[in-house]
Every structure is written in structure tokens, then in C-alpha cells.
Amino acid sequence: MNFMIKPLELDIIKNQIAKFCKSESSIQRLSDLKPMTEVDIITESLKEVEQMATFIAKFQSIPFIENFDIHELVSKASKGFYFSLEEILQFRLFFKMEFDAINHFRAQRQDERTYESIFKYVNQLKSHYNILNKFYDIMDEKGEIYDKASPILHDIRKKMANSDRTLQTKMQTLLQKYQQYLSENIVVLRNDRLCLAVKESFKNKIPGVLHDMSQSKQTLYIEPEATRIITQELEHLKLQEQNEILKILSKISEQIHKEYESIKLNLELFVELDLIQAKAKYALQIDGMRPTINKEGIINFVSARHPLIDRKDVVPIDMKLNKEKNTMLITGPNTGGKTVALKTLGLLTLMAQSGILVPLKPESELAVFDQVFADIGDEQSIMQSLSTFSSHIKRIIYMIEHMKDNSLVLIDEIGSGTDPGEGVSLAIAIIEYLRQYDIRMIVTTHYSELKQYAFETEGMVTASVAFDVASLKPLYKLTLGAIGSSHALLIAKRLGLSNEIYERAKNLQLNKTSDLAKVLEKLNNEIYAIEQEKAYLKSENDKLNELIRLYEEKRRELFDKEASLVEKITDREKSKFKKAYHELEQLIEELKEKNAINHKDLTDIKTRVNQSLKNDQILIEDEKINVDDQVYIRSYDQYGVVHQVKDDKYLV
């Protein structure tokens, strides 16, 4: 497989991702990363990064520590080596990180299905909290072993404390006893022994061992014989202390040996998660997305951006290629964006095949290629004394020798660097030969003959980088289906070429330009005008869609209010009906109790029923009606909105 990583600057992308890595192993794994060719593997790799980016954006980063890579220690564990205190402390940092990381994921366990591609790693992690707890039991944060780490150590340190107190007391006694022979009335430490500063003239007055003397040789530092036995006993206890600490560390080492396999697995999982997280953080930085991946050679870039160009400056481009339209010719002026378009396609393809999210719209499609060839820029070899043309041809020869189906070919300024007539012929011959394979190819050129060739050849499409003729500035926008001019004369004039020379060159150009070239130029101007009109219509359409959205939102809001008002009125009417029904029931009961109804009783009943019916006509009794309230007008059988209130009159 041939993937031209350096010309397309994938190595620079890797270096930027490496800044987010926490371990040397993940940096090395990133450095060794090669573009993959299996669609399923690439898709899953991109999915992992996508889910990790969402996870850390919502729940923060995995709490990895710097340089958590303990592969050497794990290797020693596999061979049964015992560890020093410093190595034990490295294991403790790793186990603490492991504990924090597992808890970080455990807190989000309810979202496991959302982040299934990440949790497939997390669910393999094994906790070593039992060993971590043992660390906490035997040592403090600085690695000092507690007295309680073992009964024997506790006993030794108790004896050491007693011996040390005895030694200090004895030295103070000797200070008083030999005060007259001392140059300083203090106890000093020399060669790890407590000594007295004795005047040289009295050196024989204090029996002991000489350990040092002052520069003037007037003061001798003597360890008194009376304290040597105590000191020797203390040193013996210190040796016992070190042996007991080694035994304690040995037991910890044996626990680590037993857990070697799971520690090794955790380390591998953390390195992989560290690399995925580094990719995810880079994706968040460049606004990377996961496009659809295919093996059918379908390229459909929507608003693709080159990740190494500042977001404020880069112009998004669209690009399409497929089996029927497999070759694109890009034309236009220098510095107009032709090379950037080539690099954008090549780099984003390599990034995606390396499991790195890419800056484009998620509805985009990327093809997976078995090879990516690129001839971009003047990479001539001074050592080989190659000209621009020679180095250009040598790279194309390499492509031809290694060409096979399902390759992506990117050639900048094809056929350039030599006589234009020969260059055009050579360019057409190269394009025709390469198109015998099932490949996708993009080439850039200034040659008018190549523009005509692309226009007439089936399966080739054209594109042009836009150029503002009024301001004479490149727009860097790629217009599909267009053929662009190099605008060399206009650019030269802008740079200061005299008007006389410009007009002469322009006349010469008009005389040499073929009728077809003139038609193509006119067609290109019309396409550019249509593209501008399309952009304007799209903008207007977006505004219209936004107004429709707002209208639908307002309509739903009014409908909800109407439904609420109807429900409110219905509840009120039901309440009144129940009340009236209850009153009628009472009347019926009263009538049942009477054998006959006189005229007065009949009048009372009619009055009560009429009063209920009259009240039933009033829908809102004590409620105040304000502007913008919704009301129901029974006489019109319609709902309405109050626009004006004046005294007891309402404009609805």
C-alpha cells in the first residue's frame, strides 16, 4: 500500500494530536498509525472517537496522569522481580489513576448504550483497589512507611526512639561535663555520627573517635566513646528497620505479581483510550465530524475545510466524484486555492482512514482507497540535481509503476515545467493512461488545451477556483462544473505592469484564443453568475424557512392556548351543569313530597329554573378580560383575541 503521508501533511496532524496524549506508548502508537483500508474497522474507529468527543464534552476528560506508562514495571512483574519503594510509588500512582478512571465511567453507567464503543474498553478494566488500599495502610502520600505497617516494624521503631532519646540525653550530659574543653557548646553531626567540637589542645581529654576537623585545624570533631555503643545499637536497629521495610515491600510486590495479567490488560486499555481521547480532543478543536464511509469510490465533500488553515481564513469547499465521473480538472489563478483543494481531499481521506474525525458536514461521504498518490509542490531534490519538471515526472513514474484499482491520484499543475505544447500532450497521455484503472483522480492546470480536453472527455468534470475580476482577488471558493481562467494579465496589471504592455498582451491573447476557448470562457462567466444567484436564492430560501418555522411555532403555541381555553371553558360548563342538575334533583324531590302543587309553588319553581338558565348564558362572570386574551363568542360560534378594551366594550 502506498500512502503519501508527508506531501499531504498527515504527519503534522499526528503531531498536533500527540499534544493531547498522556503516555509515551500512545504517542508511539499514533506515530506508527497507518491509514486503514477495511470499511468496518475505519467506521468503528471513527465511531469510537466521535463518542469519546461527546463523552468528554459532557462529562470531562478521563483523569489520566502524565506519563502513566509503566510497561517496564509490568515487564518486571511478569518475571517476578521485587520492587523498590520508588517503583512501588509508581504503581500506587497508576492504581490511583485506575481507580479514578473507573469511577469516572461508573458515574455515567446509565449512558453506557450511548457510548457503547467506549464502554467496550471500560468494561474490560479490572479494579485493583485491594492493592491500592494496602498502599494506603502501609505508607503516607510521600511514601513514608507507617509504624503500623507491621508489628515487628512498630517494635523496632519504638526501640529506635528509645535509643535516640538515650543518645541525646547522654550527649547533653557530656556537653556539660566537657564544657571547658569545647570550642562550641553544641552537638554536631559528622559522618552520620554525633560529635563534640573539641579544642585541638584538649583532644586527649575526651576519649573517642576523630571524625573531622575545622579548616583552621583548631577544632576537632570527636565522637565520645561513651556514646559509641548507643550509636552502634541505633545503627543496628536502622538496619533491622530497612530489612523489615523490604519484607513489607516484598509482600506488596507479590500481590502485584499475582495481578500481573490484569494490570497489563488495564495498561493496554488505558493506552488505547488515551489515544482515542487525544483524537477526540483534536476533533473538538477542529470541529471534526464522522462522515459516511464507502468502498465504492464515492466522494461527496460538503463544506470541507483544511484543518491546518485557520478557521477564520479557510473557505469550505464542496467536491464530488464517483464511478461515472471519476476525474476532476481544477482550473483558476495562482494562489486561488487549487492546491488547497487537492490537499484537502487527500488529507481528509488519510485522516478518516486513520480513524481521525474530519472537518466537514456529517452528511458528507468519503471513499476508502487502497493507495493515495500525491504530486504536489516543487519537491525537487538538490542532491540529485533534479529540476522541477524532472522531480515532477519521477513522482508520476512512481505512481504509474505502482498503480492499481481503487487508488486516489492527486497531481498539481500536471505537465508543467516544460514547453507548453509538450506539457499539454504529456499531461493528456498521463491522464488517459491512469484512467484505464478504476481510480479517482484530481489534477490542476493552467493549460487552456487541457480545459478543452476535460470539457470534451466523458467521465471528466471541471471545477474552478473563484476569482473576483473587479477587485482582482482570489476567492478560494471551488465552483463545480466551471472552467476558470488564470487571469495572469489582470494579476500582472494589478502588480504594476504598464498599461501599454497589458493592452498589447491582451490583443495577442484574443487573437490566439480559439473560438471554443472563448465559448468556454463565456460559459464559465455565466456559471459563476448562476452560482452567485444560487447563493442568493439559498440565502433567501433559508430566511423563508426560518419564517415558516417561526410561523409553525407560533401556530402551535396558539393552538395549545386555544386547547387550554376550551378545556377551561368546558370544565366551567360541566361544573355549572352539575350544579343545575343538582338543583333540579332537589326540585323533583320536593315535588314528590307534595301531593299537589298550588299556583304559588308553581311560580317559584319556574322562577328558579329560569334563573338557572339565565345564569347558564354567562360563561365568564368575575374574570377580568385583558388585551391579547383569547375569548369564545357564542353568537358567532368562534374564538378570538382581544385587541382593545374600553370600559365594558371589547374589540375582538
XYZ file of C-alpha atoms in Angstrom:
652
model
C 0.000 0.000 0.000
C 1.222 3.487 -0.885
C 0.008 6.423 1.194
C 1.879 9.651 0.548
C 1.610 10.990 4.074
C 4.259 13.731 4.032
C 3.105 15.703 0.925
C -0.442 15.723 2.325
C 0.802 16.688 5.855
C -0.799 13.854 7.825
C 2.383 13.812 9.939
C 1.636 17.384 11.070
C -1.896 16.338 12.097
C -0.396 13.471 14.125
C 1.975 15.877 15.891
C -0.957 18.094 16.844
C -2.907 15.106 18.208
C 0.175 13.912 20.135
C -0.002 17.064 22.298
C -3.167 15.648 23.869
C -1.617 12.233 24.681
C -0.656 11.431 28.274
C 1.655 8.443 27.708
C 4.666 7.769 25.523
C 3.101 4.483 24.382
C 0.039 6.225 22.936
C 2.295 8.791 21.216
C 4.317 5.942 19.703
C 1.137 4.132 18.668
C -0.063 7.354 16.997
C 3.282 7.763 15.223
C 3.067 4.185 13.891
C -0.553 4.627 12.805
C -1.099 3.881 9.120
C -4.280 4.534 7.118
C -6.602 1.529 7.251
C -8.460 0.028 4.287
C -11.285 -2.006 5.893
C -14.545 -0.016 5.895
C -15.942 -1.707 9.033
C -12.747 -1.116 11.027
C -12.499 2.527 9.895
C -16.174 3.166 10.697
C -15.830 1.669 14.184
C -12.630 3.636 14.827
C -14.336 6.907 13.828
C -17.351 5.986 15.948
C -15.098 5.495 18.984
C -13.580 8.955 18.544
C -16.997 10.535 17.916
C -18.456 9.002 21.095
C -15.355 9.937 23.109
C -15.625 13.560 21.912
C -19.268 13.680 23.003
C -18.407 11.982 26.316
C -15.583 14.323 27.338
C -17.534 17.393 26.180
C -20.355 16.366 28.514
C -18.548 14.636 31.407
C -14.965 15.999 31.143
C -11.777 14.125 30.252
C -10.713 10.744 31.580
C -8.479 11.552 34.603
C -5.224 10.200 33.164
C -1.996 11.317 34.855
C 1.061 12.441 32.907
C 3.405 9.616 31.871
C 1.267 6.795 33.289
C 3.174 4.363 31.070
C 4.552 1.618 33.386
C 5.343 -1.017 30.744
C 8.859 -1.584 32.153
C 7.484 -2.229 35.652
C 4.799 -4.561 34.266
C 7.529 -6.430 32.402
C 9.492 -6.795 35.666
C 6.322 -8.048 37.375
C 5.956 -10.763 34.729
C 9.465 -12.015 35.653
C 8.833 -11.977 39.414
C 11.143 -9.065 40.276
C 10.709 -7.357 43.639
C 10.169 -3.612 43.540
C 11.918 -0.737 45.276
C 9.983 1.871 47.220
C 10.232 4.285 44.279
C 8.774 1.663 41.917
C 6.029 0.828 44.395
C 5.114 4.528 44.439
C 4.802 4.463 40.617
C 2.416 1.530 40.902
C 0.424 3.428 43.523
C 0.010 6.413 41.179
C -1.138 4.055 38.414
C -3.657 2.276 40.662
C -4.977 5.630 41.923
C -5.446 6.772 38.300
C -7.095 3.431 37.530
C -9.489 3.863 40.481
C -10.387 7.440 39.436
C -10.894 6.455 35.783
C -13.163 3.501 36.605
C -15.240 5.680 38.943
C -15.412 8.407 36.277
C -17.033 5.939 33.884
C -19.097 4.237 36.582
C -20.767 7.580 37.366
C -22.057 7.663 33.769
C -23.101 3.991 33.651
C -26.694 4.971 32.826
C -25.438 6.317 29.472
C -23.487 3.161 28.591
C -25.576 2.403 25.491
C -24.952 5.917 24.165
C -21.190 5.380 24.478
C -21.053 1.649 23.742
C -17.910 1.957 21.606
C -16.061 3.428 24.608
C -17.550 1.176 27.257
C -16.381 -1.911 25.351
C -12.921 -0.907 26.640
C -14.109 0.278 30.045
C -15.974 -2.963 30.779
C -12.713 -4.901 30.421
C -10.981 -2.871 33.144
C -10.351 -4.669 36.434
C -10.090 -2.723 39.679
C -7.008 -3.219 41.894
C -8.483 -1.313 44.791
C -7.383 -4.073 47.194
C -3.722 -3.333 46.410
C -4.339 0.424 46.498
C -5.910 0.064 49.941
C -2.837 -1.856 51.078
C -0.689 1.078 49.932
C -2.828 3.445 51.990
C -2.470 1.146 55.004
C 1.317 0.991 54.961
C 2.524 4.391 53.699
C 1.632 8.071 53.506
C 1.404 10.234 50.368
C 5.181 10.837 50.366
C 5.957 7.133 50.578
C 6.943 7.102 54.260
C 6.185 3.663 55.745
C 3.861 3.803 58.764
C 4.948 2.277 62.099
C 1.740 0.197 61.994
C 2.762 -1.399 58.687
C 3.838 -4.477 60.699
C 4.131 -5.387 64.419
C 7.868 -6.008 64.001
C 8.420 -2.581 62.412
C 6.418 -0.980 65.207
C 8.629 -2.687 67.821
C 11.868 -1.743 66.030
C 10.898 1.914 65.739
C 9.885 2.002 69.374
C 13.373 0.756 70.329
C 14.938 3.255 67.914
C 13.054 6.104 69.547
C 14.210 4.989 72.998
C 17.839 4.646 71.849
C 17.722 8.033 70.174
C 16.416 9.678 73.350
C 19.149 7.934 75.382
C 21.785 9.152 72.922
C 20.534 12.740 73.006
C 20.463 12.719 76.828
C 23.978 11.290 77.008
C 25.314 13.913 74.594
C 23.791 16.721 76.638
C 25.433 15.284 79.759
C 28.814 15.162 78.020
C 28.392 18.748 76.821
C 28.136 19.854 80.435
C 30.950 17.569 81.589
C 33.495 18.675 78.957
C 32.332 22.258 78.546
C 35.758 23.705 79.336
C 37.423 21.684 76.512
C 34.948 22.643 73.783
C 35.233 25.411 71.178
C 31.416 25.330 70.780
C 28.894 24.157 73.324
C 26.796 22.264 70.727
C 26.402 18.757 69.323
C 27.411 18.475 65.642
C 26.860 15.710 63.053
C 29.881 14.344 61.206
C 29.830 11.177 59.064
C 26.347 10.462 60.437
C 27.741 10.412 63.988
C 27.009 12.819 66.870
C 30.254 14.590 67.826
C 31.617 17.271 70.177
C 33.595 20.282 68.873
C 36.816 19.893 70.901
C 39.663 22.416 71.044
C 42.804 20.945 69.457
C 44.854 21.490 72.645
C 42.403 19.299 74.645
C 41.982 16.451 72.170
C 43.369 13.924 74.617
C 40.974 14.981 77.363
C 37.941 13.354 75.664
C 38.291 9.679 74.704
C 36.599 8.833 71.423
C 36.898 8.640 67.617
C 38.028 11.603 65.490
C 35.689 12.112 62.513
C 36.639 15.574 61.179
C 38.433 18.863 61.897
C 37.901 22.523 61.043
C 39.806 24.275 58.223
C 41.989 26.018 60.770
C 42.611 22.646 62.448
C 41.948 24.328 65.768
C 38.720 22.357 66.327
C 38.413 18.570 66.241
C 35.089 16.746 65.923
C 35.177 13.733 68.214
C 32.543 11.063 68.770
C 32.739 10.334 72.510
C 33.496 6.741 73.449
C 30.615 6.919 75.952
C 28.054 7.227 73.105
C 29.536 4.783 70.572
C 27.762 1.743 71.974
C 24.404 3.552 71.881
C 25.108 4.740 68.314
C 26.046 1.228 67.174
C 22.853 -0.139 68.699
C 20.853 2.550 66.900
C 22.533 1.709 63.580
C 21.746 -1.956 64.095
C 18.099 -1.059 64.678
C 18.083 1.044 61.498
C 19.391 -1.952 59.573
C 16.597 -4.072 61.069
C 14.125 -1.349 60.068
C 15.309 -1.424 56.435
C 15.098 -5.214 56.332
C 11.545 -5.137 57.687
C 10.547 -2.457 55.144
C 11.979 -4.668 52.380
C 9.834 -7.552 53.662
C 6.739 -5.328 53.596
C 7.539 -4.159 50.052
C 8.172 -7.765 49.033
C 4.655 -8.749 50.112
C 3.252 -5.849 48.081
C 5.404 -6.962 45.135
C 3.990 -10.491 45.421
C 0.455 -9.098 45.277
C 1.386 -7.184 42.118
C 2.893 -10.378 40.632
C -0.406 -12.182 41.172
C -2.331 -9.404 39.392
C 0.194 -9.068 36.568
C -2.165 -10.128 33.745
C -4.982 -7.741 34.714
C -2.524 -4.865 35.308
C -1.034 -5.435 31.860
C -4.514 -5.522 30.285
C -5.537 -2.311 32.084
C -2.381 -0.567 30.885
C -3.076 -1.583 27.268
C -6.692 -0.430 27.563
C -5.608 2.906 29.047
C -3.079 3.469 26.248
C -5.820 2.804 23.673
C -8.301 5.062 25.495
C -5.613 7.743 25.797
C -5.093 7.681 22.015
C -8.851 7.777 21.344
C -9.238 10.675 23.800
C -6.356 12.574 22.145
C -8.052 12.160 18.754
C -11.357 13.282 20.292
C -9.839 16.423 21.823
C -8.294 17.293 18.473
C -11.675 16.687 16.797
C -13.329 19.123 19.221
C -10.628 21.664 18.374
C -11.191 21.457 14.589
C -14.949 20.689 14.775
C -14.351 17.228 13.289
C -17.267 15.042 12.165
C -17.856 11.403 11.244
C -18.880 11.144 7.577
C -20.303 8.086 5.824
C -17.533 5.732 4.661
C -17.765 3.653 1.478
C -15.609 1.379 -0.674
C -17.372 2.317 -3.933
C -15.208 5.338 -4.634
C -17.988 7.834 -3.870
C -16.575 11.207 -2.817
C -19.089 13.809 -1.709
C -17.468 16.548 0.369
C -19.869 19.109 1.823
C -18.266 22.246 3.341
C -14.904 20.539 3.756
C -12.146 22.564 5.435
C -8.386 22.077 5.507
C -7.622 21.548 9.242
C -4.210 23.255 9.085
C -5.651 26.555 7.834
C -7.066 28.951 10.436
C -10.848 28.714 10.792
C -11.113 32.479 10.218
C -9.341 32.216 6.853
C -10.289 28.839 5.383
C -13.056 28.728 2.759
C -15.152 25.498 2.866
C -15.345 23.599 -0.416
C -17.693 21.029 -1.944
C -16.357 18.202 -4.097
C -17.960 15.239 -5.875
C -16.525 12.219 -7.689
C -17.897 8.729 -8.389
C -17.534 5.814 -10.795
C -19.215 7.677 -13.674
C -17.412 10.976 -13.021
C -14.045 9.767 -11.802
C -11.679 12.594 -12.789
C -11.776 16.290 -11.933
C -9.788 19.086 -13.569
C -9.417 22.202 -11.398
C -8.505 25.476 -13.084
C -8.099 29.066 -11.967
C -5.463 31.638 -10.984
C -2.365 31.111 -8.874
C -2.944 31.381 -5.101
C -6.628 30.827 -5.812
C -6.950 27.614 -3.831
C -6.337 24.832 -6.384
C -3.543 23.229 -4.358
C -5.527 23.645 -1.130
C -8.445 21.798 -2.743
C -6.122 18.907 -3.681
C -4.591 18.774 -0.214
C -7.987 18.995 1.474
C -9.267 15.929 -0.373
C -6.061 13.948 0.182
C -5.533 14.898 3.813
C -9.153 14.356 4.894
C -9.127 10.956 3.182
C -5.943 9.920 5.028
C -7.273 11.297 8.325
C -10.549 9.379 8.070
C -8.739 6.161 7.107
C -6.546 6.698 10.205
C -9.610 6.953 12.461
C -9.467 10.752 12.836
C -12.641 12.841 12.573
C -12.574 15.371 9.746
C -13.821 18.990 9.421
C -16.797 18.791 7.064
C -20.575 18.401 7.237
C -21.676 14.991 8.637
C -23.811 14.296 5.546
C -20.574 14.034 3.532
C -19.282 10.757 2.080
C -15.650 9.620 1.980
C -14.263 6.806 -0.137
C -11.737 4.335 1.279
C -8.729 3.889 -1.010
C -6.035 1.227 -1.032
C -3.486 3.814 -2.162
C -3.226 7.613 -2.130
C -0.700 9.211 -4.502
C 0.127 12.917 -4.451
C 2.400 15.055 -6.609
C 2.093 18.468 -5.001
C 4.560 21.361 -4.917
C 8.182 21.726 -6.005
C 9.707 18.884 -4.003
C 12.820 18.789 -6.194
C 15.936 17.059 -4.946
C 19.042 19.298 -4.830
C 21.167 16.241 -4.000
C 20.053 14.590 -7.280
C 20.240 17.906 -9.212
C 16.659 17.421 -10.399
C 14.691 20.247 -11.986
C 11.082 20.924 -11.075
C 9.966 19.074 -14.193
C 12.279 16.108 -13.523
C 11.127 15.627 -9.933
C 7.531 16.051 -11.110
C 7.949 13.295 -13.750
C 9.828 10.957 -11.374
C 6.902 11.034 -8.928
C 4.405 10.377 -11.738
C 6.552 7.463 -12.977
C 6.448 6.049 -9.439
C 2.646 6.328 -9.472
C 2.411 4.567 -12.832
C 4.691 1.732 -11.695
C 2.623 1.120 -8.535
C -0.838 1.953 -9.879
C -3.782 -0.370 -9.259
C -7.553 -0.096 -8.933
C -9.127 1.794 -6.030
C -6.393 4.424 -5.818
C -6.703 8.176 -5.278
C -4.412 10.266 -7.508
C -3.717 13.973 -6.896
C -1.481 15.857 -9.366
C -0.796 19.576 -9.035
C -0.048 21.512 -12.271
C 0.148 18.394 -14.429
C 2.619 18.675 -17.311
C 4.119 21.931 -16.031
C 7.775 22.941 -16.002
C 8.441 22.360 -19.699
C 7.400 23.541 -23.161
C 3.613 24.166 -23.043
C 2.940 22.199 -26.212
C 4.830 19.162 -24.998
C 3.491 19.634 -21.480
C -0.136 19.502 -22.657
C 0.466 16.373 -24.745
C 2.271 14.683 -21.883
C -0.488 15.637 -19.414
C -3.237 14.199 -21.653
C -1.252 10.985 -22.191
C -0.710 10.555 -18.436
C -4.400 11.196 -17.655
C -5.533 8.736 -20.343
C -3.153 6.035 -19.084
C -4.129 6.404 -15.420
C -7.851 6.404 -16.253
C -7.528 2.840 -17.511
C -7.683 1.893 -13.833
C -10.722 2.221 -11.580
C -9.345 5.235 -9.720
C -10.415 8.688 -8.603
C -8.177 11.483 -9.833
C -7.947 15.248 -9.422
C -5.473 17.348 -11.393
C -4.906 21.098 -11.587
C -3.685 23.056 -14.595
C -3.327 26.435 -16.333
C -3.300 24.943 -19.823
C -6.291 26.006 -21.965
C -5.939 22.855 -24.113
C -6.456 20.693 -21.024
C -9.605 22.647 -20.163
C -10.943 21.876 -23.635
C -9.888 18.223 -23.276
C -11.745 17.892 -19.947
C -14.828 19.560 -21.420
C -14.936 17.077 -24.309
C -13.938 13.876 -22.417
C -16.602 11.621 -20.917
C -16.171 10.892 -17.232
C -14.234 14.085 -16.527
C -15.684 17.012 -14.599
C -14.359 20.520 -14.254
C -14.103 22.884 -11.325
C -12.717 26.360 -10.911
C -11.460 28.409 -8.009
C -13.429 31.654 -7.996
C -11.745 34.972 -8.794
C -13.192 38.454 -8.266
C -12.420 40.280 -11.516
C -13.463 43.646 -10.021
C -11.078 43.529 -7.046
C -8.599 41.146 -8.731
C -8.583 38.980 -5.611
C -8.886 35.184 -5.394
C -11.983 33.974 -3.503
C -10.659 30.424 -2.782
C -14.149 29.027 -3.390
C -14.343 25.899 -5.562
C -17.106 26.084 -8.181
C -18.016 22.681 -9.628
C -18.743 22.472 -13.359
C -16.856 25.687 -14.149
C -13.659 26.320 -16.094
C -11.522 29.146 -14.753
C -9.003 31.455 -16.322
C -5.543 32.017 -14.887
C -6.154 35.797 -15.052
C -2.399 36.238 -15.475
C -2.746 39.514 -17.392
C -5.100 41.078 -14.827
C -2.877 39.993 -11.945
C 0.220 41.361 -13.715
C -1.540 44.675 -14.249
C -2.528 44.836 -10.580
C 1.116 44.234 -9.650
C 2.201 47.278 -11.696
C 2.646 46.170 -15.316
C 2.366 49.171 -17.664
C -0.962 49.646 -19.435
C 0.768 49.641 -22.850
C 2.225 46.169 -22.321
C -1.037 44.922 -20.771
C -3.129 46.053 -23.775
C -0.653 44.546 -26.262
C -0.667 41.210 -24.420
C -4.447 41.277 -24.240
C -4.736 41.769 -28.027
C -2.256 38.964 -28.669
C -4.234 36.696 -26.365
C -7.531 37.459 -28.119
C -6.015 36.599 -31.497
C -4.663 33.271 -30.214
C -7.697 32.218 -28.231
C -9.775 29.606 -30.096
C -13.498 30.011 -30.621
C -14.135 27.074 -28.275
C -11.937 28.654 -25.593
C -13.916 31.894 -25.936
C -17.178 29.974 -25.608
C -15.835 28.170 -22.547
C -14.753 31.473 -21.001
C -18.204 32.949 -21.612
C -19.821 29.787 -20.257
C -17.654 29.981 -17.168
C -18.695 33.604 -16.511
C -22.330 32.596 -16.863
C -21.832 29.656 -14.480
C -20.222 31.996 -11.957
C -23.170 34.401 -12.248
C -25.590 31.472 -11.797
C -23.650 30.301 -8.728
C -23.953 33.774 -7.218
C -27.683 33.776 -7.956
C -27.986 30.289 -6.412
C -26.185 31.517 -3.307
C -28.581 34.489 -3.075
C -31.643 32.256 -3.579
C -30.343 29.825 -0.975
C -29.938 32.692 1.473
C -33.473 33.896 0.760
C -34.789 30.339 0.993
C -33.097 29.930 4.390
C -34.792 33.133 5.554
C -38.153 31.862 4.275
C -37.683 28.523 6.011
C -36.906 30.360 9.235
C -40.101 32.423 8.887
C -42.086 29.232 8.225
C -40.528 27.673 11.305
C -41.455 30.694 13.415
C -44.983 30.666 11.957
C -45.415 26.960 12.765
C -44.060 27.551 16.238
C -46.497 30.438 16.811
C -49.377 28.417 15.325
C -48.658 25.525 17.680
C -48.445 27.961 20.567
C -51.860 29.495 19.688
C -53.356 26.043 19.197
C -52.106 24.999 22.645
C -53.600 28.162 24.167
C -56.882 27.538 22.353
C -57.000 23.959 23.570
C -56.268 25.160 27.095
C -59.052 27.769 26.875
C -61.552 25.217 25.526
C -60.652 22.839 28.334
C -61.054 25.645 30.875
C -64.476 26.644 29.487
C -65.565 23.006 29.257
C -64.642 22.388 32.897
C -66.561 25.509 33.945
C -69.655 24.477 31.933
C -69.524 20.975 33.377
C -69.404 22.458 36.851
C -72.437 24.664 36.125
C -74.317 21.740 34.601
C -73.653 19.601 37.668
C -74.890 22.436 39.881
C -78.061 22.932 37.795
C -78.643 19.179 37.695
C -78.312 19.002 41.466
C -80.847 21.853 41.880
C -83.318 20.093 39.575
C -82.928 16.893 41.568
C -83.816 18.848 44.710
C -86.922 20.277 42.970
C -88.007 16.797 41.911
C -87.624 15.562 45.470
C -89.664 18.485 46.767
C -92.406 17.773 44.193
C -92.508 14.129 45.198
C -93.140 15.127 48.813
C -96.171 17.201 47.779
C -99.402 15.615 46.620
C -100.445 18.729 44.744
C -98.884 21.968 43.558
C -100.607 25.246 44.168
C -100.207 28.310 41.992
C -97.604 29.924 44.271
C -95.367 26.822 44.286
C -95.521 26.566 40.500
C -94.479 30.211 40.155
C -91.478 29.681 42.474
C -90.313 26.623 40.519
C -90.492 28.468 37.181
C -88.543 31.391 38.642
C -85.756 29.100 39.935
C -85.431 27.199 36.624
C -85.419 30.432 34.566
C -82.766 31.876 36.880
C -80.523 28.786 36.294
C -80.964 29.080 32.518
C -80.201 32.784 32.645
C -77.005 32.170 34.649
C -76.064 29.427 32.208
C -75.670 32.049 29.446
C -72.833 33.773 31.345
C -69.546 31.994 30.557
C -67.219 34.335 32.455
C -68.647 36.067 35.493
C -65.972 37.718 37.661
C -62.915 37.149 35.434
C -61.240 40.313 34.101
C -60.605 40.333 30.321
C -57.369 41.961 29.066
C -55.808 42.764 25.696
C -54.358 39.623 23.946
C -56.651 37.287 25.945
C -58.384 34.565 23.941
C -62.195 34.506 24.207
C -65.090 32.493 22.792
C -68.020 34.454 21.274
C -71.102 32.274 21.435
C -73.209 34.296 18.989
C -70.504 33.834 16.291
C -69.500 30.347 17.467
C -65.846 31.429 17.086
C -62.721 32.023 19.138
C -60.953 35.348 19.017
C -58.212 37.535 20.504
C -58.961 40.770 22.372
C -57.239 43.729 20.683
C -58.751 46.661 22.615
C -60.670 47.182 25.886
C -62.649 50.364 26.592
C -64.952 50.427 29.638
C -67.173 47.377 29.166
C -66.662 47.182 25.387
C -64.188 44.822 23.732
C -62.721 44.888 20.205
C -62.127 41.221 19.260
